[in-house]
């Protein structure tokens, strides 16, 4: 591993309060959303490299850094999209993800939140919940990376355990935050895991790697704002213990 210990010096400014720094980090986190419409404006390889160069500072248990990323652009990205779109159109029942993202029996409050997501998401698109064709058409847009100029495919070594998946999630969030700080938006997409067999035909994904997720990356179209998701308040998920007030 390169440059051991050379990159971790903490600048003096980070020890004190800095309203500007706080506001900009808060703002990037609050303004991130799952963008499902991107402009054609290109994103350079250098920009994606810079984003990954920040995200590599993600923490991970015992610093094992379990993330692997394939960055797609241009004709190579389009080739992957075409193959997945064809499979989605013609033979989607033949493909299966190597892991299960959702519990088949979602308990409360998660079930209600998922239902609310469905209502808001498909409602904003004018798609009835029962319109399976229209919903499949919307799902198809995932495989085109929603028109984004950059598509990421994220994998993890299947021999690792659930703890490493925590690390991977943090890495993905850092990619999204670093992208947001550059005026870009993203959409993390588990839908890509379903077509891992096809992805392996295009990308040098080793047998021991499991496809976890894709991610669209680019400049968001304003129309996206229609599907901004509500978030639970702090008192719904946190309990404060041992404070005076
Ligand atoms: C790991 C992960 C996988 C996701 N997969 C998809 C996906 O395949 N397609 C999609 O449109 N959105 C996907 N999403 C986006 C979620 O629907 C979205 O994050 C959620 O509704 C909350 O909205 P927000 O990100 O705008 O706050 C995924 C999100 C995460 C974190």
PDB file of C-alpha atoms and ligand atoms in Angstrom:
ATOM      1  CA  UNK A   1       0.000   0.000   0.000  1.00  0.00           C
ATOM      2  CA  UNK A   2       1.313   3.431  -0.893  1.00  0.00           C
ATOM      3  CA  UNK A   3       2.099   6.448   1.285  1.00  0.00           C
ATOM      4  CA  UNK A   4       1.456   4.858   4.667  1.00  0.00           C
ATOM      5  CA  UNK A   5       0.839   7.513   7.314  1.00  0.00           C
ATOM      6  CA  UNK A   6       1.618  10.418   5.019  1.00  0.00           C
ATOM      7  CA  UNK A   7      -1.892  11.585   4.302  1.00  0.00           C
ATOM      8  CA  UNK A   8      -3.549  11.643   7.694  1.00  0.00           C
ATOM      9  CA  UNK A   9      -2.144  14.781   9.348  1.00  0.00           C
ATOM     10  CA  UNK A  10      -5.083  16.762  10.778  1.00  0.00           C
ATOM     11  CA  UNK A  11      -4.921  20.464   9.846  1.00  0.00           C
ATOM     12  CA  UNK A  12      -5.132  22.778  12.847  1.00  0.00           C
ATOM     13  CA  UNK A  13      -8.366  24.340  11.530  1.00  0.00           C
ATOM     14  CA  UNK A  14     -10.205  21.048  11.951  1.00  0.00           C
ATOM     15  CA  UNK A  15      -9.786  21.146  15.731  1.00  0.00           C
ATOM     16  CA  UNK A  16     -11.809  24.312  16.191  1.00  0.00           C
ATOM     17  CA  UNK A  17     -15.313  25.472  15.337  1.00  0.00           C
ATOM     18  CA  UNK A  18     -15.790  26.632  11.798  1.00  0.00           C
ATOM     19  CA  UNK A  19     -19.353  27.627  10.891  1.00  0.00           C
ATOM     20  CA  UNK A  20     -18.600  27.806   7.210  1.00  0.00           C
ATOM     21  CA  UNK A  21     -17.185  24.318   7.073  1.00  0.00           C
ATOM     22  CA  UNK A  22     -20.100  22.962   9.128  1.00  0.00           C
ATOM     23  CA  UNK A  23     -22.660  24.667   6.907  1.00  0.00           C
ATOM     24  CA  UNK A  24     -21.119  23.389   3.714  1.00  0.00           C
ATOM     25  CA  UNK A  25     -20.876  19.793   4.910  1.00  0.00           C
ATOM     26  CA  UNK A  26     -24.435  19.902   6.308  1.00  0.00           C
ATOM     27  CA  UNK A  27     -25.694  21.436   3.102  1.00  0.00           C
ATOM     28  CA  UNK A  28     -24.129  18.764   0.881  1.00  0.00           C
ATOM     29  CA  UNK A  29     -25.600  16.000   3.057  1.00  0.00           C
ATOM     30  CA  UNK A  30     -29.058  17.597   3.210  1.00  0.00           C
ATOM     31  CA  UNK A  31     -29.171  18.381  -0.495  1.00  0.00           C
ATOM     32  CA  UNK A  32     -28.175  14.913  -1.689  1.00  0.00           C
ATOM     33  CA  UNK A  33     -31.073  13.005  -3.143  1.00  0.00           C
ATOM     34  CA  UNK A  34     -31.537   9.980  -5.364  1.00  0.00           C
ATOM     35  CA  UNK A  35     -31.489  11.661  -8.744  1.00  0.00           C
ATOM     36  CA  UNK A  36     -33.337   9.810 -11.484  1.00  0.00           C
ATOM     37  CA  UNK A  37     -32.883  12.324 -14.298  1.00  0.00           C
ATOM     38  CA  UNK A  38     -29.542  13.684 -15.437  1.00  0.00           C
ATOM     39  CA  UNK A  39     -28.480  16.267 -17.983  1.00  0.00           C
ATOM     40  CA  UNK A  40     -26.180  15.292 -20.839  1.00  0.00           C
ATOM     41  CA  UNK A  41     -23.418  17.490 -19.420  1.00  0.00           C
ATOM     42  CA  UNK A  42     -20.273  15.380 -19.227  1.00  0.00           C
ATOM     43  CA  UNK A  43     -18.204  14.617 -16.136  1.00  0.00           C
ATOM     44  CA  UNK A  44     -14.463  14.196 -16.645  1.00  0.00           C
ATOM     45  CA  UNK A  45     -12.446  11.161 -15.652  1.00  0.00           C
ATOM     46  CA  UNK A  46     -10.397  13.511 -13.442  1.00  0.00           C
ATOM     47  CA  UNK A  47     -13.516  14.553 -11.518  1.00  0.00           C
ATOM     48  CA  UNK A  48     -14.516  10.938 -10.866  1.00  0.00           C
ATOM     49  CA  UNK A  49     -10.942  10.168  -9.823  1.00  0.00           C
ATOM     50  CA  UNK A  50     -11.027  13.111  -7.418  1.00  0.00           C
ATOM     51  CA  UNK A  51     -14.299  11.870  -5.920  1.00  0.00           C
ATOM     52  CA  UNK A  52     -12.888   8.377  -5.399  1.00  0.00           C
ATOM     53  CA  UNK A  53      -9.682   9.895  -4.063  1.00  0.00           C
ATOM     54  CA  UNK A  54     -11.749  11.510  -1.283  1.00  0.00           C
ATOM     55  CA  UNK A  55     -13.966   8.469  -0.710  1.00  0.00           C
ATOM     56  CA  UNK A  56     -10.942   6.230  -0.116  1.00  0.00           C
ATOM     57  CA  UNK A  57     -10.629   7.903   3.315  1.00  0.00           C
ATOM     58  CA  UNK A  58     -13.742   5.983   4.419  1.00  0.00           C
ATOM     59  CA  UNK A  59     -13.297   4.084   7.693  1.00  0.00           C
ATOM     60  CA  UNK A  60     -13.490   0.299   7.670  1.00  0.00           C
ATOM     61  CA  UNK A  61     -13.139  -2.349  10.351  1.00  0.00           C
ATOM     62  CA  UNK A  62      -9.397  -3.104  10.751  1.00  0.00           C
ATOM     63  CA  UNK A  63      -8.895  -0.799   7.747  1.00  0.00           C
ATOM     64  CA  UNK A  64      -9.513  -3.620   5.286  1.00  0.00           C
ATOM     65  CA  UNK A  65     -11.124  -1.237   2.729  1.00  0.00           C
ATOM     66  CA  UNK A  66     -13.370  -3.803   1.045  1.00  0.00           C
ATOM     67  CA  UNK A  67     -14.692  -1.634  -1.812  1.00  0.00           C
ATOM     68  CA  UNK A  68     -14.154  -2.285  -5.523  1.00  0.00           C
ATOM     69  CA  UNK A  69     -15.543   0.061  -8.167  1.00  0.00           C
ATOM     70  CA  UNK A  70     -15.854  -0.133 -11.952  1.00  0.00           C
ATOM     71  CA  UNK A  71     -16.304   3.300 -13.513  1.00  0.00           C
ATOM     72  CA  UNK A  72     -18.148   3.348 -16.819  1.00  0.00           C
ATOM     73  CA  UNK A  73     -18.488   6.120 -19.377  1.00  0.00           C
ATOM     74  CA  UNK A  74     -19.112   6.632 -23.076  1.00  0.00           C
ATOM     75  CA  UNK A  75     -19.656   3.749 -25.440  1.00  0.00           C
ATOM     76  CA  UNK A  76     -18.574   1.111 -22.879  1.00  0.00           C
ATOM     77  CA  UNK A  77     -21.275   2.339 -20.498  1.00  0.00           C
ATOM     78  CA  UNK A  78     -23.822   2.378 -23.299  1.00  0.00           C
ATOM     79  CA  UNK A  79     -22.927  -1.199 -24.274  1.00  0.00           C
ATOM     80  CA  UNK A  80     -23.602  -2.382 -20.716  1.00  0.00           C
ATOM     81  CA  UNK A  81     -26.849  -0.407 -20.621  1.00  0.00           C
ATOM     82  CA  UNK A  82     -28.057  -1.890 -23.898  1.00  0.00           C
ATOM     83  CA  UNK A  83     -27.391  -5.455 -22.731  1.00  0.00           C
ATOM     84  CA  UNK A  84     -29.151  -4.951 -19.400  1.00  0.00           C
ATOM     85  CA  UNK A  85     -32.089  -3.148 -20.968  1.00  0.00           C
ATOM     86  CA  UNK A  86     -32.526  -5.988 -23.457  1.00  0.00           C
ATOM     87  CA  UNK A  87     -32.457  -8.557 -20.644  1.00  0.00           C
ATOM     88  CA  UNK A  88     -34.898  -6.472 -18.609  1.00  0.00           C
ATOM     89  CA  UNK A  89     -37.237  -6.236 -21.592  1.00  0.00           C
ATOM     90  CA  UNK A  90     -37.042  -9.825 -22.784  1.00  0.00           C
ATOM     91  CA  UNK A  91     -36.023 -12.126 -19.948  1.00  0.00           C
ATOM     92  CA  UNK A  92     -36.061 -10.392 -16.593  1.00  0.00           C
ATOM     93  CA  UNK A  93     -37.383 -13.461 -14.742  1.00  0.00           C
ATOM     94  CA  UNK A  94     -34.246 -15.381 -15.657  1.00  0.00           C
ATOM     95  CA  UNK A  95     -31.922 -13.151 -13.639  1.00  0.00           C
ATOM     96  CA  UNK A  96     -31.432 -12.944  -9.921  1.00  0.00           C
ATOM     97  CA  UNK A  97     -29.305 -10.930  -7.514  1.00  0.00           C
ATOM     98  CA  UNK A  98     -26.797 -12.851  -5.422  1.00  0.00           C
ATOM     99  CA  UNK A  99     -28.112 -11.269  -2.249  1.00  0.00           C
ATOM    100  CA  UNK A 100     -31.453 -10.170  -0.890  1.00  0.00           C
ATOM    101  CA  UNK A 101     -31.760  -6.445  -0.284  1.00  0.00           C
ATOM    102  CA  UNK A 102     -35.209  -6.343   1.358  1.00  0.00           C
ATOM    103  CA  UNK A 103     -36.727  -8.553   3.994  1.00  0.00           C
ATOM    104  CA  UNK A 104     -39.752 -10.326   2.448  1.00  0.00           C
ATOM    105  CA  UNK A 105     -41.722  -9.521   5.624  1.00  0.00           C
ATOM    106  CA  UNK A 106     -40.978  -5.898   6.367  1.00  0.00           C
ATOM    107  CA  UNK A 107     -42.086  -5.054   9.915  1.00  0.00           C
ATOM    108  CA  UNK A 108     -43.375  -1.634  10.939  1.00  0.00           C
ATOM    109  CA  UNK A 109     -42.432   1.179  10.622  1.00  0.00           C
ATOM    110  CA  UNK A 110     -40.480   0.079   7.529  1.00  0.00           C
ATOM    111  CA  UNK A 111     -43.446  -1.360   5.666  1.00  0.00           C
ATOM    112  CA  UNK A 112     -45.403   1.889   5.942  1.00  0.00           C
ATOM    113  CA  UNK A 113     -42.376   3.877   4.861  1.00  0.00           C
ATOM    114  CA  UNK A 114     -41.915   1.674   1.815  1.00  0.00           C
ATOM    115  CA  UNK A 115     -45.586   2.110   0.943  1.00  0.00           C
ATOM    116  CA  UNK A 116     -45.230   5.852   1.339  1.00  0.00           C
ATOM    117  CA  UNK A 117     -42.177   5.760  -0.914  1.00  0.00           C
ATOM    118  CA  UNK A 118     -44.193   3.905  -3.569  1.00  0.00           C
ATOM    119  CA  UNK A 119     -47.070   6.375  -3.357  1.00  0.00           C
ATOM    120  CA  UNK A 120     -44.805   9.431  -3.578  1.00  0.00           C
ATOM    121  CA  UNK A 121     -42.438   8.051  -6.173  1.00  0.00           C
ATOM    122  CA  UNK A 122     -44.939   6.610  -8.634  1.00  0.00           C
ATOM    123  CA  UNK A 123     -47.442   9.382  -7.825  1.00  0.00           C
ATOM    124  CA  UNK A 124     -44.894  12.036  -8.861  1.00  0.00           C
ATOM    125  CA  UNK A 125     -44.384  10.141 -12.117  1.00  0.00           C
ATOM    126  CA  UNK A 126     -48.125   9.741 -12.687  1.00  0.00           C
ATOM    127  CA  UNK A 127     -47.849   5.933 -12.592  1.00  0.00           C
ATOM    128  CA  UNK A 128     -50.620   3.950 -10.872  1.00  0.00           C
ATOM    129  CA  UNK A 129     -49.366   1.422  -8.273  1.00  0.00           C
ATOM    130  CA  UNK A 130     -51.184  -1.336 -10.180  1.00  0.00           C
ATOM    131  CA  UNK A 131     -49.704  -0.442 -13.588  1.00  0.00           C
ATOM    132  CA  UNK A 132     -46.998  -3.108 -13.758  1.00  0.00           C
ATOM    133  CA  UNK A 133     -45.968  -2.263 -17.324  1.00  0.00           C
ATOM    134  CA  UNK A 134     -45.396   1.402 -16.518  1.00  0.00           C
ATOM    135  CA  UNK A 135     -43.493   0.443 -13.363  1.00  0.00           C
ATOM    136  CA  UNK A 136     -41.271  -1.941 -15.324  1.00  0.00           C
ATOM    137  CA  UNK A 137     -40.670   0.911 -17.783  1.00  0.00           C
ATOM    138  CA  UNK A 138     -39.538   3.123 -14.908  1.00  0.00           C
ATOM    139  CA  UNK A 139     -37.290   0.345 -13.553  1.00  0.00           C
ATOM    140  CA  UNK A 140     -35.736   0.039 -17.021  1.00  0.00           C
ATOM    141  CA  UNK A 141     -34.425   3.608 -16.706  1.00  0.00           C
ATOM    142  CA  UNK A 142     -32.107   2.342 -13.969  1.00  0.00           C
ATOM    143  CA  UNK A 143     -30.153   0.384 -16.565  1.00  0.00           C
ATOM    144  CA  UNK A 144     -29.552   3.497 -18.600  1.00  0.00           C
ATOM    145  CA  UNK A 145     -28.135   5.089 -15.420  1.00  0.00           C
ATOM    146  CA  UNK A 146     -31.063   7.513 -15.745  1.00  0.00           C
ATOM    147  CA  UNK A 147     -29.186   9.252 -18.563  1.00  0.00           C
ATOM    148  CA  UNK A 148     -26.145  10.052 -16.382  1.00  0.00           C
ATOM    149  CA  UNK A 149     -22.767  10.316 -18.122  1.00  0.00           C
ATOM    150  CA  UNK A 150     -21.066   8.119 -15.504  1.00  0.00           C
ATOM    151  CA  UNK A 151     -22.112   4.739 -14.134  1.00  0.00           C
ATOM    152  CA  UNK A 152     -20.417   2.973 -11.243  1.00  0.00           C
ATOM    153  CA  UNK A 153     -20.649  -0.721 -10.462  1.00  0.00           C
ATOM    154  CA  UNK A 154     -19.701  -1.503  -6.865  1.00  0.00           C
ATOM    155  CA  UNK A 155     -18.665  -4.971  -5.730  1.00  0.00           C
ATOM    156  CA  UNK A 156     -17.469  -6.698  -2.582  1.00  0.00           C
ATOM    157  CA  UNK A 157     -15.503  -9.892  -1.998  1.00  0.00           C
ATOM    158  CA  UNK A 158     -18.100 -12.559  -1.196  1.00  0.00           C
ATOM    159  CA  UNK A 159     -15.794 -14.135   1.402  1.00  0.00           C
ATOM    160  CA  UNK A 160     -16.214 -11.097   3.643  1.00  0.00           C
ATOM    161  CA  UNK A 161     -18.916 -10.835   6.280  1.00  0.00           C
ATOM    162  CA  UNK A 162     -21.771  -8.432   6.992  1.00  0.00           C
ATOM    163  CA  UNK A 163     -19.434  -6.007   8.829  1.00  0.00           C
ATOM    164  CA  UNK A 164     -17.631  -5.283   5.592  1.00  0.00           C
ATOM    165  CA  UNK A 165     -20.954  -4.375   3.996  1.00  0.00           C
ATOM    166  CA  UNK A 166     -21.202  -1.579   6.600  1.00  0.00           C
ATOM    167  CA  UNK A 167     -17.840  -0.310   5.393  1.00  0.00           C
ATOM    168  CA  UNK A 168     -19.025  -0.487   1.806  1.00  0.00           C
ATOM    169  CA  UNK A 169     -22.166   1.535   2.600  1.00  0.00           C
ATOM    170  CA  UNK A 170     -20.031   4.227   4.196  1.00  0.00           C
ATOM    171  CA  UNK A 171     -17.796   4.279   1.173  1.00  0.00           C
ATOM    172  CA  UNK A 172     -20.786   4.737  -1.109  1.00  0.00           C
ATOM    173  CA  UNK A 173     -22.098   7.587   1.017  1.00  0.00           C
ATOM    174  CA  UNK A 174     -18.710   9.271   0.849  1.00  0.00           C
ATOM    175  CA  UNK A 175     -18.752   8.952  -2.937  1.00  0.00           C
ATOM    176  CA  UNK A 176     -22.179  10.620  -2.933  1.00  0.00           C
ATOM    177  CA  UNK A 177     -21.048  13.409  -0.579  1.00  0.00           C
ATOM    178  CA  UNK A 178     -17.859  14.092  -2.512  1.00  0.00           C
ATOM    179  CA  UNK A 179     -19.947  14.174  -5.699  1.00  0.00           C
ATOM    180  CA  UNK A 180     -22.440  16.564  -4.064  1.00  0.00           C
ATOM    181  CA  UNK A 181     -19.619  18.897  -3.033  1.00  0.00           C
ATOM    182  CA  UNK A 182     -18.789  19.197  -6.741  1.00  0.00           C
ATOM    183  CA  UNK A 183     -22.361  20.079  -7.730  1.00  0.00           C
ATOM    184  CA  UNK A 184     -23.075  16.535  -8.912  1.00  0.00           C
ATOM    185  CA  UNK A 185     -25.875  14.194  -7.910  1.00  0.00           C
ATOM    186  CA  UNK A 186     -26.058  10.432  -7.703  1.00  0.00           C
ATOM    187  CA  UNK A 187     -28.450   7.524  -7.435  1.00  0.00           C
ATOM    188  CA  UNK A 188     -27.333   4.367  -5.651  1.00  0.00           C
ATOM    189  CA  UNK A 189     -28.958   1.411  -7.446  1.00  0.00           C
ATOM    190  CA  UNK A 190     -29.300  -2.107  -6.132  1.00  0.00           C
ATOM    191  CA  UNK A 191     -31.158  -2.983  -9.363  1.00  0.00           C
ATOM    192  CA  UNK A 192     -27.801  -3.677 -11.031  1.00  0.00           C
ATOM    193  CA  UNK A 193     -27.083  -6.659  -8.767  1.00  0.00           C
ATOM    194  CA  UNK A 194     -29.822  -8.618 -10.524  1.00  0.00           C
ATOM    195  CA  UNK A 195     -27.851  -8.660 -13.785  1.00  0.00           C
ATOM    196  CA  UNK A 196     -24.449  -9.544 -12.322  1.00  0.00           C
ATOM    197  CA  UNK A 197     -24.101 -12.395 -14.837  1.00  0.00           C
ATOM    198  CA  UNK A 198     -24.332  -9.916 -17.707  1.00  0.00           C
ATOM    199  CA  UNK A 199     -22.090  -7.366 -15.996  1.00  0.00           C
ATOM    200  CA  UNK A 200     -19.427 -10.060 -15.713  1.00  0.00           C
ATOM    201  CA  UNK A 201     -19.427 -10.350 -19.518  1.00  0.00           C
ATOM    202  CA  UNK A 202     -18.415  -6.711 -19.865  1.00  0.00           C
ATOM    203  CA  UNK A 203     -16.332  -5.979 -16.766  1.00  0.00           C
ATOM    204  CA  UNK A 204     -13.345  -7.821 -15.270  1.00  0.00           C
ATOM    205  CA  UNK A 205     -15.315  -8.818 -12.152  1.00  0.00           C
ATOM    206  CA  UNK A 206     -13.549 -11.719 -10.425  1.00  0.00           C
ATOM    207  CA  UNK A 207     -15.503 -14.808  -9.350  1.00  0.00           C
ATOM    208  CA  UNK A 208     -15.075 -13.909  -5.683  1.00  0.00           C
ATOM    209  CA  UNK A 209     -16.657 -10.489  -6.214  1.00  0.00           C
ATOM    210  CA  UNK A 210     -20.356 -10.000  -5.643  1.00  0.00           C
ATOM    211  CA  UNK A 211     -22.093  -7.144  -7.456  1.00  0.00           C
ATOM    212  CA  UNK A 212     -23.708  -5.094  -4.680  1.00  0.00           C
ATOM    213  CA  UNK A 213     -24.872  -1.951  -6.373  1.00  0.00           C
ATOM    214  CA  UNK A 214     -24.654   0.451  -9.254  1.00  0.00           C
ATOM    215  CA  UNK A 215     -24.589   4.217  -9.039  1.00  0.00           C
ATOM    216  CA  UNK A 216     -25.526   6.919 -11.512  1.00  0.00           C
ATOM    217  CA  UNK A 217     -23.412  10.058 -11.344  1.00  0.00           C
ATOM    218  CA  UNK A 218     -23.858  13.348 -13.165  1.00  0.00           C
ATOM    219  CA  UNK A 219     -25.565  16.733 -13.142  1.00  0.00           C
ATOM    220  CA  UNK A 220     -29.182  16.428 -12.027  1.00  0.00           C
ATOM    221  CA  UNK A 221     -32.111  17.698 -14.047  1.00  0.00           C
ATOM    222  CA  UNK A 222     -34.349  20.009 -11.957  1.00  0.00           C
ATOM    223  CA  UNK A 223     -37.453  17.873 -12.662  1.00  0.00           C
ATOM    224  CA  UNK A 224     -36.165  15.456 -10.017  1.00  0.00           C
ATOM    225  CA  UNK A 225     -37.396  17.607  -7.163  1.00  0.00           C
ATOM    226  CA  UNK A 226     -40.852  16.043  -7.531  1.00  0.00           C
ATOM    227  CA  UNK A 227     -39.712  12.868  -5.826  1.00  0.00           C
ATOM    228  CA  UNK A 228     -37.860  14.230  -2.783  1.00  0.00           C
ATOM    229  CA  UNK A 229     -38.417  11.828   0.091  1.00  0.00           C
ATOM    230  CA  UNK A 230     -39.576  12.735   3.605  1.00  0.00           C
ATOM    231  CA  UNK A 231     -37.269  11.769   6.470  1.00  0.00           C
ATOM    232  CA  UNK A 232     -38.155  10.664   9.993  1.00  0.00           C
ATOM    233  CA  UNK A 233     -37.370  13.170  12.757  1.00  0.00           C
ATOM    234  CA  UNK A 234     -34.492  12.597  15.184  1.00  0.00           C
ATOM    235  CA  UNK A 235     -36.865  11.667  18.042  1.00  0.00           C
ATOM    236  CA  UNK A 236     -38.253   8.806  15.940  1.00  0.00           C
ATOM    237  CA  UNK A 237     -34.936   6.953  15.792  1.00  0.00           C
ATOM    238  CA  UNK A 238     -32.719   8.283  18.613  1.00  0.00           C
ATOM    239  CA  UNK A 239     -32.965   8.159  22.375  1.00  0.00           C
ATOM    240  CA  UNK A 240     -30.812  10.518  24.436  1.00  0.00           C
ATOM    241  CA  UNK A 241     -29.675   9.058  27.724  1.00  0.00           C
ATOM    242  CA  UNK A 242     -27.767  10.816  30.513  1.00  0.00           C
ATOM    243  CA  UNK A 243     -28.334  14.411  29.406  1.00  0.00           C
ATOM    244  CA  UNK A 244     -29.483  17.145  31.804  1.00  0.00           C
ATOM    245  CA  UNK A 245     -32.304  18.439  29.590  1.00  0.00           C
TER     246      UNK A 245
HETATM  247  C1  LIG B   1     -28.207   0.908  -1.360  1.00  0.00           C
HETATM  248  C2  LIG B   1     -29.314   1.619  -2.092  1.00  0.00           C
HETATM  249  C3  LIG B   1     -29.855   1.053  -3.231  1.00  0.00           C
HETATM  250  C4  LIG B   1     -30.838   1.741  -3.966  1.00  0.00           C
HETATM  251  N1  LIG B   1     -31.299   1.201  -5.127  1.00  0.00           N
HETATM  252  C5  LIG B   1     -32.098   1.948  -5.921  1.00  0.00           C
HETATM  253  C6  LIG B   1     -32.443   1.478  -7.220  1.00  0.00           C
HETATM  254  O1  LIG B   1     -32.066   0.381  -7.629  1.00  0.00           O
HETATM  255  N2  LIG B   1     -33.202   2.280  -8.014  1.00  0.00           N
HETATM  256  C7  LIG B   1     -33.644   3.518  -7.599  1.00  0.00           C
HETATM  257  O2  LIG B   1     -34.316   4.210  -8.359  1.00  0.00           O
HETATM  258  N3  LIG B   1     -33.346   3.970  -6.350  1.00  0.00           N
HETATM  259  C8  LIG B   1     -32.573   3.230  -5.523  1.00  0.00           C
HETATM  260  N4  LIG B   1     -32.204   3.711  -4.294  1.00  0.00           N
HETATM  261  C9  LIG B   1     -32.615   5.060  -3.894  1.00  0.00           C
HETATM  262  C10 LIG B   1     -33.653   5.054  -2.776  1.00  0.00           C
HETATM  263  O3  LIG B   1     -34.929   4.768  -3.288  1.00  0.00           O
HETATM  264  C11 LIG B   1     -33.612   6.428  -2.117  1.00  0.00           C
HETATM  265  O4  LIG B   1     -32.345   6.602  -1.525  1.00  0.00           O
HETATM  266  C12 LIG B   1     -34.701   6.584  -1.056  1.00  0.00           C
HETATM  267  O5  LIG B   1     -35.970   6.561  -1.617  1.00  0.00           O
HETATM  268  C13 LIG B   1     -34.529   7.861  -0.262  1.00  0.00           C
HETATM  269  O6  LIG B   1     -34.545   8.979  -1.124  1.00  0.00           O
HETATM  270  P1  LIG B   1     -33.315   9.977  -1.194  1.00  0.00           P
HETATM  271  O7  LIG B   1     -32.074   9.186  -1.535  1.00  0.00           O
HETATM  272  O8  LIG B   1     -33.678  10.916  -2.311  1.00  0.00           O
HETATM  273  O9  LIG B   1     -33.174  10.620   0.134  1.00  0.00           O
HETATM  274  C14 LIG B   1     -31.297   3.002  -3.524  1.00  0.00           C
HETATM  275  C15 LIG B   1     -30.754   3.534  -2.339  1.00  0.00           C
HETATM  276  C16 LIG B   1     -29.780   2.874  -1.641  1.00  0.00           C
HETATM  277  C17 LIG B   1     -29.201   3.492  -0.406  1.00  0.00           C
END
